[in-house]
Amino acid sequence: MRLSRYFLPVLKEIPSEAQIVSHRLMLRAGMIKQQAAGIYSWLPMGFKVLRRLEQIVHEEQLRAGHLPMLMPTIQSADLWRESNRYEAYGPEMLRMRDRHDRDLLYGPTNEEMITDIFRAHVSTYKELPLTLYHIQWKFRDEIRPRFGVMRGREFFMKDGYNFDLSKEDALHAYNRHFVSYLRTYERLGLQAIPMRADSGPIGGEDTHEFLVLAETGESKVHYDSKVTEIRLGEREINYDDVDQCKSILEEFTALYARTEETHSEAEFTHIPVERRRSARGIEVGQIFYFGTKYSEPMRAVVQNAEGQTVPVHMGSHGIGVSRLAAAVIEASHDEAGIIWPEAVTPFHCGIVNLKQGDKTTDAACETLYEKITQCGLEPLYDDRVERAGAKFATIDLIGLPWRITVGPRGLKNSVVELTSRRTGKSEECPPEMIPDKLTKIYKRTDDHPSA
Ligand code: ATP
Ligand code: MG
């Protein structure tokens, strides 16, 4: 993409309404525009990041054997009356009525709808286990929408639902989601710590939230500092391996890590004092096992091997995809702006032309642009007639991990400069070597399934 043809409405002033750094940077970098309280447009660069996040979430769900689909944003109130949640959900639910006076709502979550789909099509245990998910916009009329897309009213969420014959099977689905979520966050360059949590209006027995530690986080958390040392890393995972999934869950939950709602001061004091931490975190996901809470009232039943009709065991599992954009920025930025992890960056590198209009420099930039593109990477070429300082500031603000600086002086010695946004370190190298270097940096170690 050439910057002269792009739509990147960066702001010079710091927007006064934004209280936290991710919100400020998303506005300044021209990623989002507020349309109403807690409702945002995603401008081209913000949209690119959102799509990358969505793609990674998809890939990790597919890897775990979960099936993507798409349910509508608008739901019928009747379904929610069956589960008795229509009244119970309260003012967070956006309710509406169609021209035939039928009650509709903008879905805040999809337990009822997915249960309805299941009961219409599945009647035997032979079709289990089954996990369906979608990534779709949700609406919750939050009392205090704030911090940009961090707490929106409209937000983009991955929500998945497992259907199993027994509690035991459903707990494997729970563990499988647990592991797939850890993988997802690690791929995004984020550390999200699983913490025992409270189930809230979804209901249920078992639940963990995944929290990214940040001072600006809205959740209060308490944990043993040793928990921050555990990583999934590159280990091989077989999602059908019941014992492996279980042992990973046990490994990650053996140490104390709780949200405020489940915190126990008495248990906390058992941790050596120097390892006790009380801090704040951003909730980027949550998983639930809730047994037959929905399948019983909604009659989602199957025949088991003995021919008996039994309600299925279910769980639901959510990742806040739009919130992740903000969480990544909270975790990765500096004074100058965003620092995108390679996995989610909207462009793989920025090309800065120090002397727009100079024949040799323009030609070198064009060649680089072409060669990098041929490698399957997407550069953002700052081809505007602007001061070098302004160009650097833009690339730094929007957080591209790699910058290639091309100027007449370097070209005289047949070199350009490659700079890492994260470390600030630069190296000079011949422009012909750049595509190869970038390809190595972005080389994916594994192939990803597609939705
Ligand atoms: P919170 O406690 O932050 O209100 P929740 O527990 O009500 O969230 P869940 O039902 O667990 O939310 O939804 C799954 C995920 O969706 C959350 O972990 C979070 O990342 C994201 N999410 C929930 N509410 C919002 C919101 N208002 N704006 C953006 N993301 C949200
Ligand atoms: Mg939650």
Coordinates of C-alpha atoms and ligand atoms in Angstrom, one line a residue:
M1 CA 0.0 0.0 0.0
R2 CA 1.2 3.5 -0.8
L3 CA 0.5 5.9 1.9
S4 CA -0.5 8.6 -0.6
R5 CA -3.4 6.4 -1.6
Y6 CA -4.3 5.1 1.8
F7 CA -6.8 6.4 4.3
L8 CA -4.8 6.8 7.5
P9 CA -6.3 9.8 9.4
V10 CA -3.7 10.2 12.1
L11 CA -4.3 12.8 14.7
K12 CA -1.7 15.3 15.8
E13 CA -3.4 16.2 19.1
I14 CA -3.9 13.8 21.9
P15 CA -7.7 13.2 22.1
S16 CA -8.9 14.5 25.4
E17 CA -11.7 12.0 25.8
A18 CA -9.4 9.0 25.9
Q19 CA -8.3 8.0 29.3
I20 CA -6.1 5.0 28.6
V21 CA -3.1 4.6 26.3
S22 CA -4.6 2.0 23.9
H23 CA -7.7 4.2 23.3
R24 CA -5.5 7.3 22.7
L25 CA -3.2 5.4 20.3
M26 CA -6.1 3.8 18.4
L27 CA -7.6 7.2 17.8
R28 CA -4.3 8.9 17.0
A29 CA -3.2 6.2 14.6
G30 CA -6.5 6.5 12.8
M31 CA -7.7 3.0 13.6
I32 CA -11.2 3.7 14.9
K33 CA -13.8 6.4 15.0
Q34 CA -16.5 6.6 17.6
Q35 CA -20.0 6.7 16.2
A36 CA -22.0 6.6 19.5
A37 CA -21.1 5.7 23.1
G38 CA -19.3 2.4 22.9
I39 CA -19.9 2.0 19.1
Y40 CA -17.0 2.3 16.7
S41 CA -16.2 2.2 13.1
W42 CA -13.0 0.4 12.3
L43 CA -11.1 2.5 9.8
P44 CA -8.9 0.7 7.2
M45 CA -5.8 0.1 9.4
G46 CA -7.9 -0.8 12.5
F47 CA -9.9 -3.2 10.4
K48 CA -6.7 -4.9 9.1
V49 CA -5.6 -5.5 12.7
L50 CA -9.1 -6.8 13.6
R51 CA -9.0 -9.2 10.7
R52 CA -5.6 -10.5 11.7
L53 CA -6.7 -11.1 15.2
E54 CA -9.9 -12.9 13.9
Q55 CA -7.8 -15.0 11.6
I56 CA -5.5 -16.2 14.4
V57 CA -8.5 -17.0 16.6
H58 CA -10.0 -19.0 13.7
E59 CA -6.8 -20.9 13.1
E60 CA -6.4 -22.0 16.7
Q61 CA -10.0 -23.0 16.9
L62 CA -9.8 -25.1 13.8
R63 CA -6.6 -26.7 15.1
A64 CA -8.6 -27.8 18.2
G65 CA -11.2 -29.4 15.9
H66 CA -13.9 -26.8 16.5
L67 CA -16.3 -26.0 13.6
P68 CA -16.8 -22.4 12.4
M69 CA -20.2 -21.2 11.5
L70 CA -22.1 -17.9 11.6
M71 CA -25.2 -17.0 13.6
P72 CA -27.1 -13.8 13.1
T73 CA -26.7 -10.8 15.4
I74 CA -30.5 -10.4 15.8
Q75 CA -32.3 -13.1 17.9
S76 CA -35.8 -13.9 18.8
A77 CA -36.9 -13.2 22.3
D78 CA -38.9 -16.4 22.4
L79 CA -35.7 -18.5 22.6
W80 CA -34.6 -16.5 25.6
R81 CA -37.9 -17.0 27.3
E82 CA -37.3 -20.8 27.1
S83 CA -34.2 -20.5 29.1
N84 CA -35.7 -17.9 31.4
R85 CA -33.0 -15.4 30.6
Y86 CA -35.1 -12.9 28.7
E87 CA -36.2 -11.1 31.9
A88 CA -33.1 -12.1 33.9
Y89 CA -30.6 -10.5 31.5
G90 CA -31.8 -7.0 32.4
P91 CA -31.0 -3.6 30.9
E92 CA -27.7 -4.9 29.3
M93 CA -29.9 -6.5 26.6
L94 CA -30.8 -4.3 23.7
R95 CA -34.4 -5.2 22.9
M96 CA -36.4 -4.3 19.8
R97 CA -39.7 -5.0 18.2
D98 CA -40.4 -5.7 14.5
R99 CA -43.3 -4.5 12.4
H100 CA -45.4 -7.6 13.5
D101 CA -44.9 -6.7 17.1
R102 CA -42.5 -9.6 17.7
D103 CA -39.8 -9.1 20.3
L104 CA -36.3 -9.3 19.1
L105 CA -32.9 -8.6 20.6
Y106 CA -29.4 -7.9 19.5
G107 CA -27.5 -10.9 20.8
P108 CA -25.2 -10.4 23.8
T109 CA -24.2 -14.1 23.6
N110 CA -25.6 -17.2 21.8
E111 CA -26.2 -20.1 24.2
E112 CA -29.9 -20.2 23.4
M113 CA -29.5 -20.0 19.7
I114 CA -26.9 -22.6 19.4
T115 CA -28.9 -24.9 21.7
D116 CA -31.8 -24.4 19.3
I117 CA -29.7 -25.4 16.3
F118 CA -28.4 -28.4 18.1
R119 CA -31.8 -29.7 19.2
A120 CA -33.1 -29.3 15.6
H121 CA -30.5 -31.5 14.1
V122 CA -28.9 -33.8 16.6
S123 CA -30.6 -36.7 18.4
T124 CA -28.0 -39.4 19.0
Y125 CA -24.9 -39.6 21.0
K126 CA -23.1 -40.9 17.8
E127 CA -22.9 -37.3 16.6
L128 CA -21.0 -36.2 19.7
P129 CA -18.7 -34.7 20.7
L130 CA -19.5 -31.5 18.8
T131 CA -18.1 -28.0 19.2
L132 CA -19.4 -25.1 17.1
Y133 CA -18.3 -21.5 17.2
H134 CA -18.6 -18.2 15.4
I135 CA -17.0 -14.9 15.5
Q136 CA -19.7 -12.3 15.4
W137 CA -20.7 -8.8 16.7
K138 CA -22.4 -8.7 20.0
F139 CA -24.2 -6.0 21.8
R140 CA -24.4 -5.4 25.5
D141 CA -25.8 -2.1 26.7
E142 CA -23.0 -1.6 29.2
I143 CA -23.7 0.9 31.9
R144 CA -20.3 2.5 31.5
P145 CA -18.9 1.9 28.0
R146 CA -15.4 3.3 28.1
F147 CA -11.7 3.0 27.1
G148 CA -12.6 2.7 23.4
V149 CA -13.1 -0.8 22.1
M150 CA -11.9 -2.2 25.4
R151 CA -15.4 -1.9 26.8
G152 CA -17.6 -1.2 23.9
R153 CA -21.4 -1.7 23.7
E154 CA -21.0 -3.3 20.3
F155 CA -18.0 -5.7 20.2
F156 CA -16.6 -8.5 18.2
M157 CA -16.4 -11.8 20.0
K158 CA -15.6 -15.4 19.3
D159 CA -18.0 -17.6 21.1
G160 CA -17.9 -21.4 21.0
Y161 CA -20.2 -24.0 22.4
N162 CA -19.5 -27.7 23.1
F163 CA -22.0 -30.5 23.3
D164 CA -21.1 -33.7 25.0
L165 CA -22.7 -36.8 26.2
S166 CA -21.2 -36.8 29.7
K167 CA -19.7 -34.4 32.2
E168 CA -16.4 -36.1 31.7
D169 CA -16.5 -35.5 28.0
A170 CA -17.6 -31.9 28.5
L171 CA -14.7 -31.4 30.9
H172 CA -12.3 -32.5 28.1
A173 CA -13.9 -29.9 25.8
Y174 CA -13.3 -27.4 28.6
N175 CA -9.6 -28.4 28.9
R176 CA -9.3 -28.3 25.1
H177 CA -10.6 -24.8 25.0
F178 CA -8.3 -23.8 27.8
V179 CA -5.3 -25.0 25.8
S180 CA -6.4 -23.5 22.5
Y181 CA -6.9 -20.2 24.2
L182 CA -3.4 -20.3 25.7
R183 CA -2.0 -21.0 22.2
T184 CA -4.0 -18.1 20.7
Y185 CA -2.8 -15.6 23.2
E186 CA 0.8 -16.7 22.9
R187 CA 0.7 -16.4 19.1
L188 CA -0.5 -12.9 19.6
G189 CA 2.6 -12.1 21.7
L190 CA 0.4 -11.8 24.8
Q191 CA 0.7 -13.3 28.2
A192 CA -2.9 -14.0 29.4
I193 CA -3.0 -15.7 32.7
P194 CA -5.8 -18.2 33.4
M195 CA -7.5 -17.4 36.7
R196 CA -10.3 -19.0 38.5
A197 CA -13.4 -16.8 38.1
D198 CA -17.0 -16.2 38.8
S199 CA -19.6 -17.4 36.2
G200 CA -21.9 -14.4 36.2
P201 CA -25.1 -14.5 34.0
I202 CA -23.9 -17.4 31.8
G203 CA -24.1 -19.6 34.9
G204 CA -22.1 -22.8 35.6
E205 CA -19.7 -24.6 37.8
D206 CA -16.3 -24.4 36.3
T207 CA -15.0 -21.2 34.8
H208 CA -11.6 -19.5 34.1
E209 CA -10.9 -16.1 32.8
F210 CA -7.8 -15.2 30.9
L211 CA -6.2 -12.0 32.0
V212 CA -3.5 -9.8 30.5
L213 CA -1.9 -7.9 33.4
A214 CA -2.1 -4.1 32.9
E215 CA -2.5 -1.2 35.3
T216 CA -5.4 0.0 33.2
G217 CA -7.2 -3.3 33.4
E218 CA -10.7 -3.3 34.9
S219 CA -10.4 -6.5 36.8
K220 CA -8.7 -6.9 40.2
V221 CA -6.6 -10.0 40.3
H222 CA -4.6 -11.8 42.9
Y223 CA -1.9 -14.3 42.0
D224 CA 1.3 -16.1 42.9
S225 CA 4.1 -14.4 40.8
K226 CA 5.5 -17.8 39.8
V227 CA 2.4 -18.2 37.6
T228 CA 3.8 -15.6 35.2
E229 CA 6.8 -17.9 34.4
I230 CA 4.8 -20.7 32.8
R231 CA 4.6 -20.8 29.0
L232 CA 3.0 -23.2 26.5
G233 CA 5.8 -22.5 24.0
E234 CA 6.3 -24.7 21.0
R235 CA 5.2 -28.0 22.6
E236 CA 3.2 -30.4 20.4
I237 CA -0.4 -30.6 21.3
N238 CA -2.8 -33.3 20.4
Y239 CA -6.3 -32.0 21.2
D240 CA -7.8 -35.5 21.2
D241 CA -5.4 -36.5 24.0
V242 CA -7.6 -36.2 27.1
D243 CA -4.7 -36.6 29.5
Q244 CA -2.4 -34.1 27.8
C245 CA -5.1 -31.4 27.8
K246 CA -5.9 -32.1 31.4
S247 CA -2.3 -32.0 32.5
I248 CA -1.8 -28.6 30.8
L249 CA -4.8 -27.2 32.6
E250 CA -3.4 -28.6 35.9
E251 CA 0.0 -27.1 35.2
F252 CA -1.4 -23.7 34.5
T253 CA -3.9 -23.7 37.4
A254 CA -1.8 -25.3 40.2
L255 CA -0.6 -22.0 41.4
Y256 CA -2.9 -19.4 43.0
A257 CA -4.4 -17.0 40.4
R258 CA -7.9 -15.6 41.1
T259 CA -10.1 -12.7 40.1
E260 CA -11.5 -10.6 42.9
E261 CA -14.8 -12.5 42.9
T262 CA -13.2 -15.8 43.9
H263 CA -10.3 -14.4 45.9
S264 CA -9.7 -15.9 49.3
E265 CA -7.5 -13.9 51.6
A266 CA -7.0 -17.1 53.8
E267 CA -5.6 -19.1 50.9
F268 CA -3.6 -16.2 49.6
T269 CA -1.6 -16.0 52.8
H270 CA -0.3 -19.5 52.1
I271 CA 1.8 -18.1 49.3
P272 CA 5.3 -16.9 50.3
V273 CA 4.9 -13.2 50.9
E274 CA 7.4 -12.1 48.3
R275 CA 5.4 -13.9 45.6
R276 CA 2.0 -12.5 46.5
R277 CA 0.7 -10.1 43.9
S278 CA -2.5 -8.0 43.8
A279 CA -2.8 -6.2 40.5
R280 CA -5.1 -5.4 37.7
G281 CA -5.8 -7.2 34.4
I282 CA -7.7 -7.1 31.2
E283 CA -10.1 -10.0 30.7
V284 CA -9.5 -11.3 27.1
G285 CA -11.4 -14.5 27.3
Q286 CA -13.5 -16.8 29.5
I287 CA -14.4 -20.5 29.4
F288 CA -17.4 -22.1 31.2
Y289 CA -18.7 -25.6 31.9
F290 CA -22.3 -25.4 32.8
G291 CA -23.6 -28.9 32.4
T292 CA -27.3 -29.1 31.5
K293 CA -28.3 -25.6 32.4
Y294 CA -29.6 -24.9 28.9
S295 CA -30.1 -28.3 27.5
E296 CA -32.6 -29.3 30.2
P297 CA -35.1 -26.3 29.8
M298 CA -34.6 -26.2 26.1
R299 CA -34.8 -30.0 25.6
A300 CA -31.5 -30.5 23.9
V301 CA -31.4 -34.2 24.3
V302 CA -29.8 -37.2 22.7
Q303 CA -30.2 -41.0 22.9
N304 CA -27.3 -42.6 24.6
A305 CA -25.8 -46.1 23.8
E306 CA -28.4 -47.7 26.2
G307 CA -31.3 -46.0 24.3
Q308 CA -32.1 -43.6 27.1
T309 CA -32.9 -39.9 26.3
V310 CA -30.5 -37.6 28.2
P311 CA -29.8 -33.9 28.1
V312 CA -26.4 -33.0 26.7
H313 CA -23.6 -31.4 28.7
M314 CA -22.5 -28.1 27.5
G315 CA -20.0 -25.3 27.9
S316 CA -19.4 -21.9 26.3
H317 CA -16.1 -20.2 25.6
G318 CA -15.5 -16.6 24.6
I319 CA -12.6 -14.5 23.3
G320 CA -13.0 -10.7 23.1
V321 CA -11.6 -10.2 19.6
S322 CA -12.1 -6.5 19.4
R323 CA -10.9 -6.0 23.0
L324 CA -7.7 -7.9 22.0
A325 CA -6.7 -5.0 19.7
A326 CA -6.7 -2.7 22.7
A327 CA -5.1 -5.3 25.0
V328 CA -2.2 -5.9 22.6
I329 CA -1.6 -2.1 22.5
E330 CA -1.7 -1.8 26.3
A331 CA 0.9 -4.6 26.5
S332 CA 3.1 -3.3 23.7
H333 CA 3.7 0.4 23.1
D334 CA 6.1 3.2 24.0
E335 CA 6.2 7.0 24.1
A336 CA 6.2 7.2 20.3
G337 CA 3.2 4.9 19.7
I338 CA 2.1 1.4 19.1
I339 CA 4.6 -1.5 18.7
W340 CA 2.7 -4.3 16.9
P341 CA 3.8 -7.9 17.5
E342 CA 4.7 -9.4 14.1
A343 CA 1.7 -11.7 14.3
V344 CA -0.9 -8.9 14.1
T345 CA 0.8 -6.0 12.5
P346 CA -1.4 -4.3 9.8
F347 CA 1.6 -4.0 7.5
H348 CA 4.8 -6.1 7.6
C349 CA 7.1 -3.1 7.2
G350 CA 7.1 0.6 6.4
I351 CA 9.3 2.0 3.6
V352 CA 10.4 5.6 4.2
N353 CA 11.5 7.5 1.2
L354 CA 13.8 10.3 2.5
K355 CA 13.8 12.2 -0.7
Q356 CA 10.6 11.9 -2.6
G357 CA 11.1 13.1 -6.2
D358 CA 14.7 12.1 -6.4
K359 CA 14.9 9.7 -9.3
T360 CA 17.3 7.1 -7.8
T361 CA 15.6 7.1 -4.4
D362 CA 12.1 6.8 -5.9
A363 CA 13.3 3.9 -8.1
A364 CA 15.0 2.1 -5.2
C365 CA 11.8 2.4 -3.1
E366 CA 9.6 1.1 -6.0
T367 CA 11.9 -1.9 -6.5
L368 CA 11.8 -2.7 -2.8
Y369 CA 8.1 -2.3 -2.7
E370 CA 7.7 -4.7 -5.6
K371 CA 10.1 -7.3 -4.3
I372 CA 8.7 -7.3 -0.8
T373 CA 5.2 -7.7 -2.2
Q374 CA 6.3 -10.6 -4.4
C375 CA 7.4 -12.4 -1.2
G376 CA 3.8 -12.3 0.0
L377 CA 4.4 -9.5 2.5
E378 CA 2.6 -6.2 2.6
P379 CA 4.7 -3.1 2.9
L380 CA 3.3 0.4 3.6
Y381 CA 5.3 2.8 1.4
D382 CA 5.4 6.4 2.7
D383 CA 5.6 8.1 -0.7
R384 CA 4.3 11.5 0.5
V385 CA 6.3 14.6 0.1
E386 CA 7.0 15.1 3.8
R387 CA 9.9 15.8 6.1
A388 CA 11.8 12.7 7.2
G389 CA 11.0 13.4 10.8
A390 CA 7.2 13.4 10.1
K391 CA 7.5 10.2 8.2
F392 CA 9.4 8.5 11.0
A393 CA 6.9 9.7 13.5
T394 CA 4.0 8.3 11.5
I395 CA 5.6 4.9 11.1
D396 CA 6.5 4.8 14.8
L397 CA 3.0 5.9 15.9
I398 CA 1.2 3.3 13.8
G399 CA 3.6 0.7 15.2
L400 CA 5.0 -1.2 12.2
P401 CA 7.6 -3.6 13.5
W402 CA 10.1 -2.9 10.7
R403 CA 11.1 0.3 8.9
I404 CA 13.2 0.5 5.8
T405 CA 14.7 3.9 5.3
V406 CA 15.8 4.7 1.8
G407 CA 17.8 7.9 1.0
P408 CA 20.3 9.2 -1.6
R409 CA 23.2 9.1 0.9
G410 CA 22.8 5.4 1.7
L411 CA 22.1 4.5 -1.9
K412 CA 25.5 5.9 -2.9
N413 CA 27.0 3.2 -0.8
S414 CA 24.4 0.7 -2.1
V415 CA 22.7 0.4 1.3
V416 CA 19.3 1.1 3.0
E417 CA 18.6 1.0 6.7
L418 CA 16.5 -1.7 8.4
T419 CA 15.2 -0.6 11.8
S420 CA 13.4 -2.6 14.5
R421 CA 10.5 -0.7 16.1
R422 CA 10.9 -2.7 19.3
T423 CA 14.6 -2.3 19.9
G424 CA 15.2 0.9 17.9
K425 CA 18.3 -0.8 16.5
S426 CA 19.2 -0.2 12.9
E427 CA 21.4 -2.1 10.4
E428 CA 22.6 -1.1 7.0
C429 CA 22.2 -3.6 4.3
P430 CA 22.0 -3.8 0.5
P431 CA 18.3 -3.4 -0.6
E432 CA 18.4 -6.7 -2.4
M433 CA 18.8 -8.5 0.9
I434 CA 15.7 -6.9 2.5
P435 CA 13.0 -9.2 1.1
D436 CA 14.9 -12.2 2.2
K437 CA 15.5 -10.8 5.7
L438 CA 11.8 -9.9 6.1
T439 CA 10.7 -13.3 4.8
K440 CA 12.8 -15.0 7.5
I441 CA 11.4 -12.7 10.2
Y442 CA 7.8 -13.5 9.2
K443 CA 8.4 -17.1 8.2
R444 CA 5.7 -19.1 9.8
T445 CA 7.0 -22.2 11.5
D446 CA 3.8 -24.2 11.0
D447 CA 1.0 -24.2 8.4
H448 CA -2.4 -22.9 9.6
P449 CA -5.8 -24.4 8.7
S450 CA -8.3 -22.1 7.1
A451 CA -11.9 -21.4 8.1
Ligands
ATP1 P1 -16.6 -8.2 31.4 O1 -16.5 -8.9 32.8 O2 -15.4 -7.5 31.0 O3 -17.9 -7.4 31.3 P2 -17.9 -10.6 30.6 O4 -17.3 -11.6 31.6 O5 -19.2 -10.1 30.8 O6 -16.8 -9.4 30.4 P3 -18.0 -12.8 28.6 O7 -19.4 -13.0 28.6 O8 -17.1 -13.6 29.4 O9 -17.7 -11.2 29.1 O10 -17.5 -12.5 27.1 C1 -16.3 -13.1 26.6 C2 -15.3 -12.1 26.3 O11 -15.8 -11.0 25.5 C3 -14.7 -11.4 27.5 O12 -13.7 -12.2 28.1 C4 -14.2 -10.1 26.9 O13 -12.9 -10.3 26.4 C5 -15.1 -9.8 25.8 N1 -16.0 -8.7 26.2 C6 -17.1 -8.8 27.0 N2 -17.7 -7.7 27.2 C7 -17.1 -6.8 26.3 C8 -17.3 -5.4 26.0 N3 -18.3 -4.7 26.6 N4 -16.5 -4.8 25.1 C9 -15.4 -5.6 24.6 N5 -15.2 -6.8 24.8 C10 -16.0 -7.5 25.7
MG2 MG -16.2 -13.0 31.3

